[in-house]
PDB file of C-alpha atoms in Angstrom:
ATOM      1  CA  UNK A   1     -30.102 -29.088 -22.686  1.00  0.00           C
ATOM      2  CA  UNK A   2     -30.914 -30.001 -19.246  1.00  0.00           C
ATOM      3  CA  UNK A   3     -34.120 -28.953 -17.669  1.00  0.00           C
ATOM      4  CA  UNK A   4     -31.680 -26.717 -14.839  1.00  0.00           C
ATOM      5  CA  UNK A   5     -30.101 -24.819 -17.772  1.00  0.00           C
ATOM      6  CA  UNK A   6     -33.469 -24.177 -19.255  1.00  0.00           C
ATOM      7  CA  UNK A   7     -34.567 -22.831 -16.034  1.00  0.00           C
ATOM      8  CA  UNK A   8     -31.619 -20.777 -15.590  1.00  0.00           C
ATOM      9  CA  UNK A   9     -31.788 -19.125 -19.503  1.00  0.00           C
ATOM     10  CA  UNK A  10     -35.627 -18.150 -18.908  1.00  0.00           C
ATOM     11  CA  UNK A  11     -34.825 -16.610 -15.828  1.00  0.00           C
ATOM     12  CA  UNK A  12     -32.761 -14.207 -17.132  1.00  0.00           C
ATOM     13  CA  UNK A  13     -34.893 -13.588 -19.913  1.00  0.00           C
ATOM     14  CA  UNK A  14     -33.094 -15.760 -22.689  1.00  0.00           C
ATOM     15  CA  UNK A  15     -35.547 -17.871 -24.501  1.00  0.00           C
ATOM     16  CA  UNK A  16     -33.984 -21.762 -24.532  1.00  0.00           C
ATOM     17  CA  UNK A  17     -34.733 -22.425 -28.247  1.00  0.00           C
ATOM     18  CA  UNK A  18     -33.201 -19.500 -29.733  1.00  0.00           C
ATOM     19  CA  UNK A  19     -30.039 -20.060 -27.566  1.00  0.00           C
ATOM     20  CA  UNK A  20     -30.025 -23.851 -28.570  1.00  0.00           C
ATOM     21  CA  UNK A  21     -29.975 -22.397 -32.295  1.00  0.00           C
ATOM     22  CA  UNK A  22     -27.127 -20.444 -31.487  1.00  0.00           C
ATOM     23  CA  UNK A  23     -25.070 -23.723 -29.850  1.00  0.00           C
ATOM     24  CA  UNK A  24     -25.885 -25.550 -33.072  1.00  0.00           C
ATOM     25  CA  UNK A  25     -24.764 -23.225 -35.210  1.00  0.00           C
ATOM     26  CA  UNK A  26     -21.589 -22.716 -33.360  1.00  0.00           C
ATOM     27  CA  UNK A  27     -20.707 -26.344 -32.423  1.00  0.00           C
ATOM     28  CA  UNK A  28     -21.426 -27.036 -36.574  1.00  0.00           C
ATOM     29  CA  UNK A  29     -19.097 -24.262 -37.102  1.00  0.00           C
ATOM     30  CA  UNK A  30     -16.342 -25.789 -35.144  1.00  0.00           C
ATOM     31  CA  UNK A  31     -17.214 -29.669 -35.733  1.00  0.00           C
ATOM     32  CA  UNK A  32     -18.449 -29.703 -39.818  1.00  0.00           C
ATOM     33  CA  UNK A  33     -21.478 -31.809 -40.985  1.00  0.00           C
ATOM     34  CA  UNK A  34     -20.121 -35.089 -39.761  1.00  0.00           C
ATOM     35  CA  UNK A  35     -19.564 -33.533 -35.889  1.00  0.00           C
ATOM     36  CA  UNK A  36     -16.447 -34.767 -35.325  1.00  0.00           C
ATOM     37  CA  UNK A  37     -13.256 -33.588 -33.704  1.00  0.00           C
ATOM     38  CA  UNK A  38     -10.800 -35.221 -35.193  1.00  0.00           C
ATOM     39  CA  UNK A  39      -7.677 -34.631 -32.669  1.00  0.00           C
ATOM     40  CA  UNK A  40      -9.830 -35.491 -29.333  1.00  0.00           C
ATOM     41  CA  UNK A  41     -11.334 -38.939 -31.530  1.00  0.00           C
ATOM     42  CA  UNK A  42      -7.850 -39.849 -32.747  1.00  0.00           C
ATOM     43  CA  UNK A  43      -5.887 -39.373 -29.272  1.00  0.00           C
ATOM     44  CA  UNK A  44      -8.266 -39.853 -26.387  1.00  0.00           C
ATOM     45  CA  UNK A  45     -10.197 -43.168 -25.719  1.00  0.00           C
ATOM     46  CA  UNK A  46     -13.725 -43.157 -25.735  1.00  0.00           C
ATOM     47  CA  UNK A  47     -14.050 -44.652 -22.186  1.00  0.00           C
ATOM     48  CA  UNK A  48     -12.192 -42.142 -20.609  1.00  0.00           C
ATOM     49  CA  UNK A  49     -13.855 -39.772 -18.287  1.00  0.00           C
ATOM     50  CA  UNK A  50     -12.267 -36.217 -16.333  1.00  0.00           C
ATOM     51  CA  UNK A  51     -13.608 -33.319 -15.012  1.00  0.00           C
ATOM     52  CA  UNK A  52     -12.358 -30.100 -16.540  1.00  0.00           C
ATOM     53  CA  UNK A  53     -12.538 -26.227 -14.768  1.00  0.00           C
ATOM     54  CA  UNK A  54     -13.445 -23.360 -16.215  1.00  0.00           C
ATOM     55  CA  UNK A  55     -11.112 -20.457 -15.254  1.00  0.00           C
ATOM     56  CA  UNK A  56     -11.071 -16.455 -15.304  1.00  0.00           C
ATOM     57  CA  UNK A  57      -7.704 -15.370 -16.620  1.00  0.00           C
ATOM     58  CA  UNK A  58      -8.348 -12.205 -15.898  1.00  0.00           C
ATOM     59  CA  UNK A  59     -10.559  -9.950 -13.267  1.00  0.00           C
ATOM     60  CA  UNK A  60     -14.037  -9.122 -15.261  1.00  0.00           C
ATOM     61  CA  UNK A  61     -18.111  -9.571 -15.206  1.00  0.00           C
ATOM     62  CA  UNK A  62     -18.924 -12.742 -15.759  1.00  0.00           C
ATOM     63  CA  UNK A  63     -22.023 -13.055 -18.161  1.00  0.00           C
ATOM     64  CA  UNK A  64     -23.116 -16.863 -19.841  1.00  0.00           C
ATOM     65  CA  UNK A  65     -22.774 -19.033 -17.463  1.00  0.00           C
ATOM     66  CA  UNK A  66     -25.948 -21.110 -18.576  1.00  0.00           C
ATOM     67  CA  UNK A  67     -25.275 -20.433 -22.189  1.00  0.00           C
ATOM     68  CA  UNK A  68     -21.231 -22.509 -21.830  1.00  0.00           C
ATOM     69  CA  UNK A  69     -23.686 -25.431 -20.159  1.00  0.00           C
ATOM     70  CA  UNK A  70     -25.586 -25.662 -22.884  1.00  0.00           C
ATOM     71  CA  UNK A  71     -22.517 -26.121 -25.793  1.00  0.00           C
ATOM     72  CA  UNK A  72     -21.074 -29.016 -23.420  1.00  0.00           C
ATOM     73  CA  UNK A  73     -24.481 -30.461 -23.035  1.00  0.00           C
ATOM     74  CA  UNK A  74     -25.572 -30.244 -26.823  1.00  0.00           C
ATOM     75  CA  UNK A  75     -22.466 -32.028 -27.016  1.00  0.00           C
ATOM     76  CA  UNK A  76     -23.292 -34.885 -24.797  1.00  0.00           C
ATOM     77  CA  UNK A  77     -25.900 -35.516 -22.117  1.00  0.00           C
ATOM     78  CA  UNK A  78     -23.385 -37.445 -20.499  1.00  0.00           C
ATOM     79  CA  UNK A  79     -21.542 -34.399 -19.402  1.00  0.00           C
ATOM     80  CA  UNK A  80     -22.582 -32.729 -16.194  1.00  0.00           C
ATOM     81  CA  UNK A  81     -21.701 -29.005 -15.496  1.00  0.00           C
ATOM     82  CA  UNK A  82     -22.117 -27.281 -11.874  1.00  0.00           C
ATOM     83  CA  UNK A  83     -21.805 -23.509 -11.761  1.00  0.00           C
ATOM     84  CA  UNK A  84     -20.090 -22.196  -9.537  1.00  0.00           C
ATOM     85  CA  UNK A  85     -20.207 -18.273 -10.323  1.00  0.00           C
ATOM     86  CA  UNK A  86     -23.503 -15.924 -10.825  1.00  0.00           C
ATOM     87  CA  UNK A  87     -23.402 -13.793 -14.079  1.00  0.00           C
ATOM     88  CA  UNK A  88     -23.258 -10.380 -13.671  1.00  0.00           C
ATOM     89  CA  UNK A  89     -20.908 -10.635 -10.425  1.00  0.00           C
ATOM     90  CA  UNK A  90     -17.159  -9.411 -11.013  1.00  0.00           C
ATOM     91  CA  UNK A  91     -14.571 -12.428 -10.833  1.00  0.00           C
ATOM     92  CA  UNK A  92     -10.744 -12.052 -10.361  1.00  0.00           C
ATOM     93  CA  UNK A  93      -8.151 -14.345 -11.894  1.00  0.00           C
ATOM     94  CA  UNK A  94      -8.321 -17.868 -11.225  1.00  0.00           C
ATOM     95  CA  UNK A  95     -11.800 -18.268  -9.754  1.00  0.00           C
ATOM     96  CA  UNK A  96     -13.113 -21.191 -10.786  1.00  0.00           C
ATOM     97  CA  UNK A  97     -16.418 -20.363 -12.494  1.00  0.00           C
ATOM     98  CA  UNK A  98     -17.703 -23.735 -13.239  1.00  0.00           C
ATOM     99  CA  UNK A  99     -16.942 -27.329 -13.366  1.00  0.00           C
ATOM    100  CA  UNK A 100     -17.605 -29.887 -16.211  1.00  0.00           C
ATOM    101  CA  UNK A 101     -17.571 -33.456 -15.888  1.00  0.00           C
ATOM    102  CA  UNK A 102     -17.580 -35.980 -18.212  1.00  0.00           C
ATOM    103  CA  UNK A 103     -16.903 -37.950 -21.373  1.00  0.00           C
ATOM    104  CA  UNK A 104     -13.269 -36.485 -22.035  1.00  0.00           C
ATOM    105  CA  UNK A 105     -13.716 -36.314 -25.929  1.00  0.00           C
ATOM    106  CA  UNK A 106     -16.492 -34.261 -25.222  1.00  0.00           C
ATOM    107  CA  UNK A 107     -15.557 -31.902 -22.497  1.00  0.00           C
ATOM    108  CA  UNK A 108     -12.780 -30.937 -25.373  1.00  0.00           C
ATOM    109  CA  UNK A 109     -14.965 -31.025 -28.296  1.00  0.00           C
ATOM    110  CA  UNK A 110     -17.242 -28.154 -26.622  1.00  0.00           C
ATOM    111  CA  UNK A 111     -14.330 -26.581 -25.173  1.00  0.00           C
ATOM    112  CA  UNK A 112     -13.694 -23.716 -27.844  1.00  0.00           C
ATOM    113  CA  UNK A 113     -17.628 -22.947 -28.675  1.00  0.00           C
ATOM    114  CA  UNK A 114     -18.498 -22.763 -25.310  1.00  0.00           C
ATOM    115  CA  UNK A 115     -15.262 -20.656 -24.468  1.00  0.00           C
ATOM    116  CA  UNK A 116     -16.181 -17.976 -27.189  1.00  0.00           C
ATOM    117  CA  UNK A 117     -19.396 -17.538 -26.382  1.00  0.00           C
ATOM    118  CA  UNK A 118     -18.673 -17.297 -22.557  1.00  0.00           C
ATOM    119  CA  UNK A 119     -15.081 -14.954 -23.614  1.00  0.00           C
ATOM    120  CA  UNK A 120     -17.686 -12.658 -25.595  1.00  0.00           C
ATOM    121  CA  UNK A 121     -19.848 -12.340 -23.388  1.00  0.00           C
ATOM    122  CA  UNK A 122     -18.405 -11.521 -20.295  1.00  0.00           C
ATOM    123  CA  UNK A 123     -16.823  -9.044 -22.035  1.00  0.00           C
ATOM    124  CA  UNK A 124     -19.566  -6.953 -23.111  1.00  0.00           C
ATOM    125  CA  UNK A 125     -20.512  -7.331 -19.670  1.00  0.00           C
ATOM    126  CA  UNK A 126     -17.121  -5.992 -18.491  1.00  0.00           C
ATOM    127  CA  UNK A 127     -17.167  -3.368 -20.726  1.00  0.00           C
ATOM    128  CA  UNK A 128     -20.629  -2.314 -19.786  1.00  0.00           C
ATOM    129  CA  UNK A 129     -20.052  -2.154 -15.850  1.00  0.00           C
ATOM    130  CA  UNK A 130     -17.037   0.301 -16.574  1.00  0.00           C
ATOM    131  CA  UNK A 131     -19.554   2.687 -18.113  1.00  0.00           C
ATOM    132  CA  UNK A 132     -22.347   1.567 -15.550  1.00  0.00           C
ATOM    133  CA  UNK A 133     -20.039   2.339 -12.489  1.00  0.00           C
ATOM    134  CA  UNK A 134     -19.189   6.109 -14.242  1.00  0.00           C
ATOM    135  CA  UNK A 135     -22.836   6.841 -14.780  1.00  0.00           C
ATOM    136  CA  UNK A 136     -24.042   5.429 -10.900  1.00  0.00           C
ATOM    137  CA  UNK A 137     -25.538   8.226  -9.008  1.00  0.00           C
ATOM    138  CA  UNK A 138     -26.214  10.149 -12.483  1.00  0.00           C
ATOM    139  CA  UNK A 139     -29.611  10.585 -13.856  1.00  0.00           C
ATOM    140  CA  UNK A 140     -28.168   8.482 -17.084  1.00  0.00           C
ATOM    141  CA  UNK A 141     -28.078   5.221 -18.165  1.00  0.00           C
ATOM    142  CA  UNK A 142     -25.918   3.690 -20.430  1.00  0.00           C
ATOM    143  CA  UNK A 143     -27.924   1.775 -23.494  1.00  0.00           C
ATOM    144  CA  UNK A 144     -26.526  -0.705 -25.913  1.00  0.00           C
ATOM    145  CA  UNK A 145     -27.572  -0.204 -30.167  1.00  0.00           C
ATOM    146  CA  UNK A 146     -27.824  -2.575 -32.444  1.00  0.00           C
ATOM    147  CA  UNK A 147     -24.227  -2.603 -33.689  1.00  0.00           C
ATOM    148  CA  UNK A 148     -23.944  -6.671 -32.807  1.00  0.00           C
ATOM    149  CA  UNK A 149     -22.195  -9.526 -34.008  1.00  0.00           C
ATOM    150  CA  UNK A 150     -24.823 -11.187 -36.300  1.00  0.00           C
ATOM    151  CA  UNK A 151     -26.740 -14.280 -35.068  1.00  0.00           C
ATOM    152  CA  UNK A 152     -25.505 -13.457 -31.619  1.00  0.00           C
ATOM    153  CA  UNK A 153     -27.824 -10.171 -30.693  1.00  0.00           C
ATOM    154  CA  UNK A 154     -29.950 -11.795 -27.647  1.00  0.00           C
ATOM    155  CA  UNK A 155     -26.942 -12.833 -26.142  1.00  0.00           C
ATOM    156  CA  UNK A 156     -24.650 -10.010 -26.560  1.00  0.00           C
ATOM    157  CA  UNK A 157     -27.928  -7.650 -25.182  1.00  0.00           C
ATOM    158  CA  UNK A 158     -28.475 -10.113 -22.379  1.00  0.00           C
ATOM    159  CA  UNK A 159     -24.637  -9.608 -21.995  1.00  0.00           C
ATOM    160  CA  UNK A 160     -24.791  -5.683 -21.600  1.00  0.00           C
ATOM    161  CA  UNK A 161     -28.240  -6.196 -19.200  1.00  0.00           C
ATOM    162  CA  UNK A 162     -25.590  -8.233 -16.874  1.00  0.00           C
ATOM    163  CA  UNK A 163     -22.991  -5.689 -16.827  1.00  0.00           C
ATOM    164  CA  UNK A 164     -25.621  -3.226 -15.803  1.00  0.00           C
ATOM    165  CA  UNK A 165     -26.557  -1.466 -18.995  1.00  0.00           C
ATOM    166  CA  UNK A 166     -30.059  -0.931 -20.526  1.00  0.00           C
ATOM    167  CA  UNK A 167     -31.854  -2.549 -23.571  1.00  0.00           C
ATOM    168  CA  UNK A 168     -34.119  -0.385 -25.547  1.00  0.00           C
ATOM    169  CA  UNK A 169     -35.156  -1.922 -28.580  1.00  0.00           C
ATOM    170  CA  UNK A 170     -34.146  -5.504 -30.055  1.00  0.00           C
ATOM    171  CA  UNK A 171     -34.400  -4.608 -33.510  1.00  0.00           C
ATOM    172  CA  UNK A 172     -36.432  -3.227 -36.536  1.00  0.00           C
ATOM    173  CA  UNK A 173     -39.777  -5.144 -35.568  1.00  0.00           C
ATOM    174  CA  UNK A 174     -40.124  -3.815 -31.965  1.00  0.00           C
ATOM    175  CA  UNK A 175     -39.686  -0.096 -32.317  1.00  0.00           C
ATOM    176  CA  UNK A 176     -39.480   2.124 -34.729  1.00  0.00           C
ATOM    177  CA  UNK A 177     -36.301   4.386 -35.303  1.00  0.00           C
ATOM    178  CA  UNK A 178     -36.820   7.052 -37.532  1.00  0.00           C
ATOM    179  CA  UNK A 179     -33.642   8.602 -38.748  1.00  0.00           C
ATOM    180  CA  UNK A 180     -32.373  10.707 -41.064  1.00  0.00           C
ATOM    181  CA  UNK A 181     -32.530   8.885 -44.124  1.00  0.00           C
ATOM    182  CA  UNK A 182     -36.492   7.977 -43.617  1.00  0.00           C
ATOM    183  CA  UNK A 183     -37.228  11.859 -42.775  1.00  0.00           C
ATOM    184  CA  UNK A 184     -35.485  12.313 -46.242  1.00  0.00           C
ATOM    185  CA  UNK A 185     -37.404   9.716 -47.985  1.00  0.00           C
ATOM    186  CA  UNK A 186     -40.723  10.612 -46.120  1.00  0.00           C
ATOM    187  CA  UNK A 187     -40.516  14.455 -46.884  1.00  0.00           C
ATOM    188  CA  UNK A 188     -39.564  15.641 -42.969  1.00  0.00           C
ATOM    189  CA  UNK A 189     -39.942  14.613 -39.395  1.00  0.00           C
ATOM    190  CA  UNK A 190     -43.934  14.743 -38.933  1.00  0.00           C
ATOM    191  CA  UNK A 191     -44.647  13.312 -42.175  1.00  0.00           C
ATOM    192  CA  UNK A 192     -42.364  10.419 -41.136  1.00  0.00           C
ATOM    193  CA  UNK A 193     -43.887  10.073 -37.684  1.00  0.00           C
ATOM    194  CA  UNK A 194     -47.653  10.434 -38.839  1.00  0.00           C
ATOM    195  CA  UNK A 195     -47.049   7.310 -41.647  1.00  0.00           C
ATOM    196  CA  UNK A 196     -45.203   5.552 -38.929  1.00  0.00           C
ATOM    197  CA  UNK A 197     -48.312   5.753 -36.617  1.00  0.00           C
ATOM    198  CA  UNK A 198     -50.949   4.956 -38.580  1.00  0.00           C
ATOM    199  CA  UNK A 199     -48.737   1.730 -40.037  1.00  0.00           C
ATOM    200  CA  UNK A 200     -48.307   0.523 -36.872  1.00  0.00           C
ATOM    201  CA  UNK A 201     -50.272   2.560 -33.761  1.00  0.00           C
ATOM    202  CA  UNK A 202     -48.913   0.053 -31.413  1.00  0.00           C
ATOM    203  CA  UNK A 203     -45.292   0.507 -31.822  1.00  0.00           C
ATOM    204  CA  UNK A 204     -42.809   2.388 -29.963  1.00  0.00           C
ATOM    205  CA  UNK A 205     -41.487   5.345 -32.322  1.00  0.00           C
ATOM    206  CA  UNK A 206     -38.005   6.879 -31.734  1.00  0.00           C
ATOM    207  CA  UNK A 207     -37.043  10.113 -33.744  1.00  0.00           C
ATOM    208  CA  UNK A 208     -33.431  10.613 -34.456  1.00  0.00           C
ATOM    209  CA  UNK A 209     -32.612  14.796 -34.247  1.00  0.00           C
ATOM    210  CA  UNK A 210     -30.259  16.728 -34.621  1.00  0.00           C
ATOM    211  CA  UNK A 211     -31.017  19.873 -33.822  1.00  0.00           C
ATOM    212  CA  UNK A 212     -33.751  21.727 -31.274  1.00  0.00           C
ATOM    213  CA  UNK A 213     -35.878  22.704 -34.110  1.00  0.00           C
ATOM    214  CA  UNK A 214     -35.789  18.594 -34.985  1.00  0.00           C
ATOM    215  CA  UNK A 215     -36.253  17.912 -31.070  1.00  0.00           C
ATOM    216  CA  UNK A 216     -39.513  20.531 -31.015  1.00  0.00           C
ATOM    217  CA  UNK A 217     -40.661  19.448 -34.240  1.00  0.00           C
ATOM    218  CA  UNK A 218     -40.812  15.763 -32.990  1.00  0.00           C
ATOM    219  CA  UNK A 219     -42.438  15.903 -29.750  1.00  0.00           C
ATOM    220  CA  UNK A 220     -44.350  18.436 -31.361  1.00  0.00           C
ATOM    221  CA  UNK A 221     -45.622  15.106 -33.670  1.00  0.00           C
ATOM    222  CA  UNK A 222     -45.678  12.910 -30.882  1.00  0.00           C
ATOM    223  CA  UNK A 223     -42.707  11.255 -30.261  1.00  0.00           C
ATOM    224  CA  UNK A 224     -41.561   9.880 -26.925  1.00  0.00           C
ATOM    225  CA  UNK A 225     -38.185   9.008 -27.251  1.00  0.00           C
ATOM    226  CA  UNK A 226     -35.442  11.266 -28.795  1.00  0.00           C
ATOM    227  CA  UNK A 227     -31.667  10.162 -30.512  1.00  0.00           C
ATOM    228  CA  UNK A 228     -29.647  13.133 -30.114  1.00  0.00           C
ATOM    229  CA  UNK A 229     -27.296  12.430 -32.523  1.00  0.00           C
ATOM    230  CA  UNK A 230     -23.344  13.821 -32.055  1.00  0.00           C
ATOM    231  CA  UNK A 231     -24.633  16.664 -30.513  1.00  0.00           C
ATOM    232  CA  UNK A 232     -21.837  18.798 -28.065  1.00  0.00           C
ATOM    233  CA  UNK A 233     -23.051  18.715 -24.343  1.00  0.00           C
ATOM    234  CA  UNK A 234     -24.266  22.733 -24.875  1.00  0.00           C
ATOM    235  CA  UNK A 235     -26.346  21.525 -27.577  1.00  0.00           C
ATOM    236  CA  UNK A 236     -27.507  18.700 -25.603  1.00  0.00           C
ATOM    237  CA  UNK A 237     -28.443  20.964 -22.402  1.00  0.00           C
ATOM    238  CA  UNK A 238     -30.713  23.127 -24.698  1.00  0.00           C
ATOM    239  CA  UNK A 239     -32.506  20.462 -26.139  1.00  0.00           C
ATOM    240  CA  UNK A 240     -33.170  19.189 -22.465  1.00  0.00           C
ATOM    241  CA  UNK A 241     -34.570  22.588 -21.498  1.00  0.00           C
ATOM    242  CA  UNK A 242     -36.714  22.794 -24.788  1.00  0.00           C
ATOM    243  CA  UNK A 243     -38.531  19.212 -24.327  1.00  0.00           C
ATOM    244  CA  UNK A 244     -37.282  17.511 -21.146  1.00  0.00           C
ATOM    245  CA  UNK A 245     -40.115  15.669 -19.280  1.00  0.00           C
ATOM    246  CA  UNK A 246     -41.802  15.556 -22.393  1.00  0.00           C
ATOM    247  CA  UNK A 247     -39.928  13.017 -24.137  1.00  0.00           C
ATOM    248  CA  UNK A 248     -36.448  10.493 -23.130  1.00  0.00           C
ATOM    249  CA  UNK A 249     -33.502  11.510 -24.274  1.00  0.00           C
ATOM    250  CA  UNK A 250     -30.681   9.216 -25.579  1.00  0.00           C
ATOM    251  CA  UNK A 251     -27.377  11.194 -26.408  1.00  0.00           C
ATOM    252  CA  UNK A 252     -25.346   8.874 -29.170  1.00  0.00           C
ATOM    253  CA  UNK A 253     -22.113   9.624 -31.117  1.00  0.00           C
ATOM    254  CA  UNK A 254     -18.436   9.468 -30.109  1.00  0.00           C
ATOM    255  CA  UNK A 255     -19.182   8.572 -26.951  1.00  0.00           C
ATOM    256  CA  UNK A 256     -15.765   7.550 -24.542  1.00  0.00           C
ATOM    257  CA  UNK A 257     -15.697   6.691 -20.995  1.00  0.00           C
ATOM    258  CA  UNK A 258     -13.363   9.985 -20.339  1.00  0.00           C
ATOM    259  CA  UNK A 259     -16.559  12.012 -21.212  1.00  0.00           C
ATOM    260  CA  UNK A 260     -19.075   9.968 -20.400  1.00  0.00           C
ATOM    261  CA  UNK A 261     -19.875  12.275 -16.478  1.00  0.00           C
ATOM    262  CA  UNK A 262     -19.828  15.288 -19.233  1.00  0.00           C
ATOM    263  CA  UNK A 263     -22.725  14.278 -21.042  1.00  0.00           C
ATOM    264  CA  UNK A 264     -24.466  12.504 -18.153  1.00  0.00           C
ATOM    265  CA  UNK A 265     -24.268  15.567 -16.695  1.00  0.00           C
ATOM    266  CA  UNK A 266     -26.555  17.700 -19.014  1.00  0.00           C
ATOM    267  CA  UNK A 267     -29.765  15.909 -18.015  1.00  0.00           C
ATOM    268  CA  UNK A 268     -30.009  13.275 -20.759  1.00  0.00           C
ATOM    269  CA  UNK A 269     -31.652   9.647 -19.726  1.00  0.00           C
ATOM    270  CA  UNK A 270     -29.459   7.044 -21.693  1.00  0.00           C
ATOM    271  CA  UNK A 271     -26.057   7.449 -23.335  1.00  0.00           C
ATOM    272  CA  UNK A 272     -25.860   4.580 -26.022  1.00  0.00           C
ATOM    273  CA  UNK A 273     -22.919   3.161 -26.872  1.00  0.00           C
ATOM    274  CA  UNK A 274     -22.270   0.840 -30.259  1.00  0.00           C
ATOM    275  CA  UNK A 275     -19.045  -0.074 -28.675  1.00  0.00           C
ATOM    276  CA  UNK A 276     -20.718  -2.013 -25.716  1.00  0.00           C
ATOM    277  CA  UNK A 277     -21.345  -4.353 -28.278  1.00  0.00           C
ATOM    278  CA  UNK A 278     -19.075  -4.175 -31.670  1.00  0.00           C
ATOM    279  CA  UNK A 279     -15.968  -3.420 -29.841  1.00  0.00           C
ATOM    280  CA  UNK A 280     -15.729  -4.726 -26.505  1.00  0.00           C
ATOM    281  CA  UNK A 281     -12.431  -6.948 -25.712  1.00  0.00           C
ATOM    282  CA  UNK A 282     -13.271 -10.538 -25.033  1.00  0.00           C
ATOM    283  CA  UNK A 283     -12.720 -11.658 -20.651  1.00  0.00           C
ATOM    284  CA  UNK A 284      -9.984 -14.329 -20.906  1.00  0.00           C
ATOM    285  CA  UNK A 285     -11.740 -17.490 -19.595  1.00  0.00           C
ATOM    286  CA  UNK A 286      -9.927 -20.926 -19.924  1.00  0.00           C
ATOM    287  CA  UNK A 287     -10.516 -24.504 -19.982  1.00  0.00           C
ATOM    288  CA  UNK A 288      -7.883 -26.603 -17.109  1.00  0.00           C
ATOM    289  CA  UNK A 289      -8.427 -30.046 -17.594  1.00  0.00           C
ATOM    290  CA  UNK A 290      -8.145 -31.803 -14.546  1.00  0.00           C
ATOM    291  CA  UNK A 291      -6.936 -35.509 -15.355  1.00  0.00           C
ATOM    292  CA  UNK A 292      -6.011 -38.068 -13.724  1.00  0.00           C
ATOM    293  CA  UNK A 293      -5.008 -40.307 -16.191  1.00  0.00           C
TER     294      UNK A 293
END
């Protein structure tokens, strides 16, 4: 990985080393132990050189950019990639989002892995700005869960930060989601919060309710930060006037873009949405090989 494409991961808050994990893991995926492509080594001399385009099929947010770079330069150093296109801006079909020159065994070998991840990506982000565009001029924000595609969380999150959406916790380390099954095993919502606390006083604690009482009950104990789980817009509007200002409220459950100014509109701070992330259609981005050979 070039010291460019570092740069560029870090500044959008991707850490380099986990992202080279995830390009090993996918090129080994796609190449076996011995890293080999057998079609590209059999049919393409190993002199050759090109310069290849990546293209948007389709109009979308683009999100990954730096992430592609990095597949095509795990796979050689001798390929060079210029970017052409800025994630998180919307792209139409046939712009030409970057350029990759190089070795023309390689620029094939790292076509597919760094196609998938880029196709994923950009279309979380895609997905996200349609929901980011409905809330805009709402008091809500739409936040991602984490219903991801394991091994690929940081960049599926980073995905839905470049479409526009929000990040609120990473996983189970950084904050602390009670829900219903701990308040069962801990004997009710304070109990829960109370051993939660005095485990770990430094970590963000998130109460999942489902009713006012719950809502009450929780701030009551605490808590900050309130899942209002499938709870109808009335319901939602009367646990905003019980304990709005006192804690954030995230409405979750059967969420759809056709409803999404409905439940914005009941004072709630984040709508979260599992689908940003486990169900979002890929943005067709291809590979034109420009030879002249």
């Amino acid at each position: 990985m070039t010291p460019e494409t570092e740069a560029s991961l870090r500044k959008v808050g991707l850490d380099p080393v986990a992202v080279a994990e995830i390009v090993e893991r996918t090129l080994t995926e796609d190449l076996g132990p011995d890293r080999l492509d057998v079609t590209s080594v059999a049919t393409i001399p190993a002199t050759q050189t090109d310069a290849a385009e990546l293209v948007a099929r389709a109009e979308g947010v683009v999100a990954g950019l730096a992430v592609a770079a990095a597949v095509f330069e795990a796979v050689s150093p001798a390929v060079e990639v210029a970017i052409h296109a800025v994630d998180g801006s919307t792209v139409v079909r046939g712009t030409v989002l970057a350029t990759v020159t190089g070795p023309t065994r390689d620029l094939l070998t790292a076509e597919r892995s760094a196609l998938n991840l880029l196709c994923r990506m950009s279309g979380v982000a895609t997905h996200t700005r349609q929901w980011a565009d409905l809330l805009d001029g709402t008091h809500a924000l739409v936040l991602d869960t984490r219903k991801t595609t394991p091994g690929l969380r940081i960049l599926e999150k980073y995905a839905v930060r470049a479409g526009g959406g929000t990040n609120k916790r990473m996983g189970l380390y950084d904050v602390a989601m009670i829900k219903d099954n701990h308040k069962l095993a801990a004997g009710g919502i304070t109990a829960a919060y109370e051993r939660v606390r005095a485990a770990f006083p430094d970590v963000p604690v998130q109460v999942e309710v489902t009713t006012v009482g719950e809502a009450v009950e929780a701030v009551t104990a605490g808590a900050t930060f309130l899942l209002l789980d499938n709870m109808p817009p009335d319901l939602l509007r009367e646990v905003v006037a019980a304990v709005g200002g006192r804690a954030e409220l995230e409405a979750t459950g059967g969420l759809t873009l056709a409803t999404a100014a409905q439940y914005a509109a009941t004072g709630v701070d984040y709508l979260s949405v599992g689908g940003l992330t486990h169900s979002s259609p890929i943005l067709d981005i291809a590979m034109d090989l420009r030879t002249t050979h």
